[in-house]
Amino acid sequence: MIKHSLVLSLLFASFLAASGQPVRGTLRVHPDNPRYFTDDTGKAIYLTGSHTWENLQDMGLPGDKKFDYPEYLAMMKRHGHNFIRLWMFEQPRMASWTSDSIVIEPLPFARTGPGSAKDGKAKFDLTKFNQPYFERLRKRIMEAGRENIYVSVMLFQGWCLDRTNFGVGDPFPFLPYNATNNINGISAPYTTEDYDDKPSLHSLKISPQLLRVQEAYVKKVVETVNDLDNVLFEVINEGGATDWQYHMINFIKETERTMPKQHLVGMTHRGDQAQTNQALFDSPADWISPNATPIAWKHGDTTVMSSFKFNPPPSAGKKIIITDTDHLWGHGGDYKWVWKSFMRGLHPIFMDPWEPLPGKKDEDKTAGWFYDESGINKDDRDYPAYDLIRRNMGYTRRYALRVDLVHMIPRPELSSSGYCLANEGKSYLVYLPEGGRAILDLSKAKGEFALEWFIPATNTTVKSPLPMDGGGRINVEPPTSLDAVLYLEKN
């Protein structure tokens, strides 16, 4: 065993938002390392960032302040983020987390009448579109693009069906797809969730007329943003029958096939126990966001069962995997999870209550969704864990820009900590989530390596003036009791 002594050089520099890798063409799956995206440059691209519910539509009670999109983008840029999910909701009123009659606007369909919908406004015409919705969609994507931020365009919302999980607000009676609210006589089944085996709003078991309405809306979105490079598509947030999601993925791809640009399409987990993560891996989607159900993976000769919430499984490159606190915690996560995901070849993103969900919360404080075990509200941008999450997503991106990412592979067996991203023999990123000593297997790494420690909790870099010799099993210890990242680069 070799114990490497360090001459410490402490660098306390604030993180300047990484402006590297500007948008250069649409994203594709990297052909040489399909864990990552690429563009016209051929470089591997790592996506990470905050997303929040009001970043497209206005949501709240009359008199509530409007969401400050420029402030939100400034936060993203300040922290070095380069990815957001652009949320949408399908109902004009109510939400399942509150009894308050919150209003959501604009919506995709025009309100022409004749007659009044349940909210007292003109009924919807499902054959006509509300152009201000699509103008805002396009404008906000372009504004993000000027900051080199990629945008996942959310097309549908599972939570417009959810009445029972958390609260008393019932959005379904206000939906445009309810026959009492449109002039077209089209109605979706009145259900409390999405199903694979029975009709629901996001299902192939709906009427052919409703499915054609959904497809026409998707086509309108695609036509609105097709010329923009910083676009991905996401079928639905936490909803949709599996075969319906597959259908919509294929429909988007077929719609774009003869258009100037083609964009990647994602599938996120529905959130129930009936849909498996394997359904995402088996899908025609280009990228996926799994839930917290454990899956099996090989760690050396050992089969490990773990979830993307705890000890994230390493990406095998079958799909690009965007790990999202939304589908793992709801409100939650911590900065160590960010580094664990990064070291496993994943793309961590954070559901950020930058603006809290509107309306009073009707959940018991002991239930654990809005409040932690101490009764502290997690639906607050200043919740103690959140700023570290935002900062560390940027820190991981900083390293993603420094290394030759296309050749970096998750290699948990090379570190006793279990977290290692390596271009074996040339570059190593190692995470020690609990601090302390670790043993690295550098037996295939001959020669000298420059050594750098990074302390995520304090944004501190500690560089060694002396190189480290490879060629064996190396005992390393960070210059702190905190968690630490080791970066080795061959001289």
PDB file of C-alpha atoms in Angstrom, residues 425-426 446-451 464-469 488-491:
ATOM      1  CA  GLY A 425      -5.007   4.573 -17.303  1.00  0.00           C
ATOM      2  CA  LYS A 426      -5.563   8.269 -18.067  1.00  0.00           C
ATOM      3  CA  LYS A 446       1.346   3.298 -15.198  1.00  0.00           C
ATOM      4  CA  GLY A 447       3.256   6.524 -14.735  1.00  0.00           C
ATOM      5  CA  GLU A 448       2.626   9.742 -12.815  1.00  0.00           C
ATOM      6  CA  PHE A 449      -0.687  11.481 -12.188  1.00  0.00           C
ATOM      7  CA  ALA A 450      -1.502  15.031 -11.188  1.00  0.00           C
ATOM      8  CA  LEU A 451      -3.677  14.923  -8.075  1.00  0.00           C
ATOM      9  CA  SER A 464      -0.865  18.503  -4.670  1.00  0.00           C
ATOM     10  CA  PRO A 465       2.442  19.916  -5.921  1.00  0.00           C
ATOM     11  CA  LEU A 466       3.733  16.343  -6.139  1.00  0.00           C
ATOM     12  CA  PRO A 467       2.528  13.713  -8.596  1.00  0.00           C
ATOM     13  CA  MET A 468       1.087  10.353  -7.632  1.00  0.00           C
ATOM     14  CA  ASP A 469       2.580   7.134  -8.999  1.00  0.00           C
ATOM     15  CA  LEU A 488      -6.371  12.165 -11.138  1.00  0.00           C
ATOM     16  CA  GLU A 489      -5.032  13.088 -14.570  1.00  0.00           C
ATOM     17  CA  LYS A 490      -2.014  11.412 -16.166  1.00  0.00           C
ATOM     18  CA  ASN A 491       0.936  13.751 -16.688  1.00  0.00           C
TER      19      ASN A 491
END
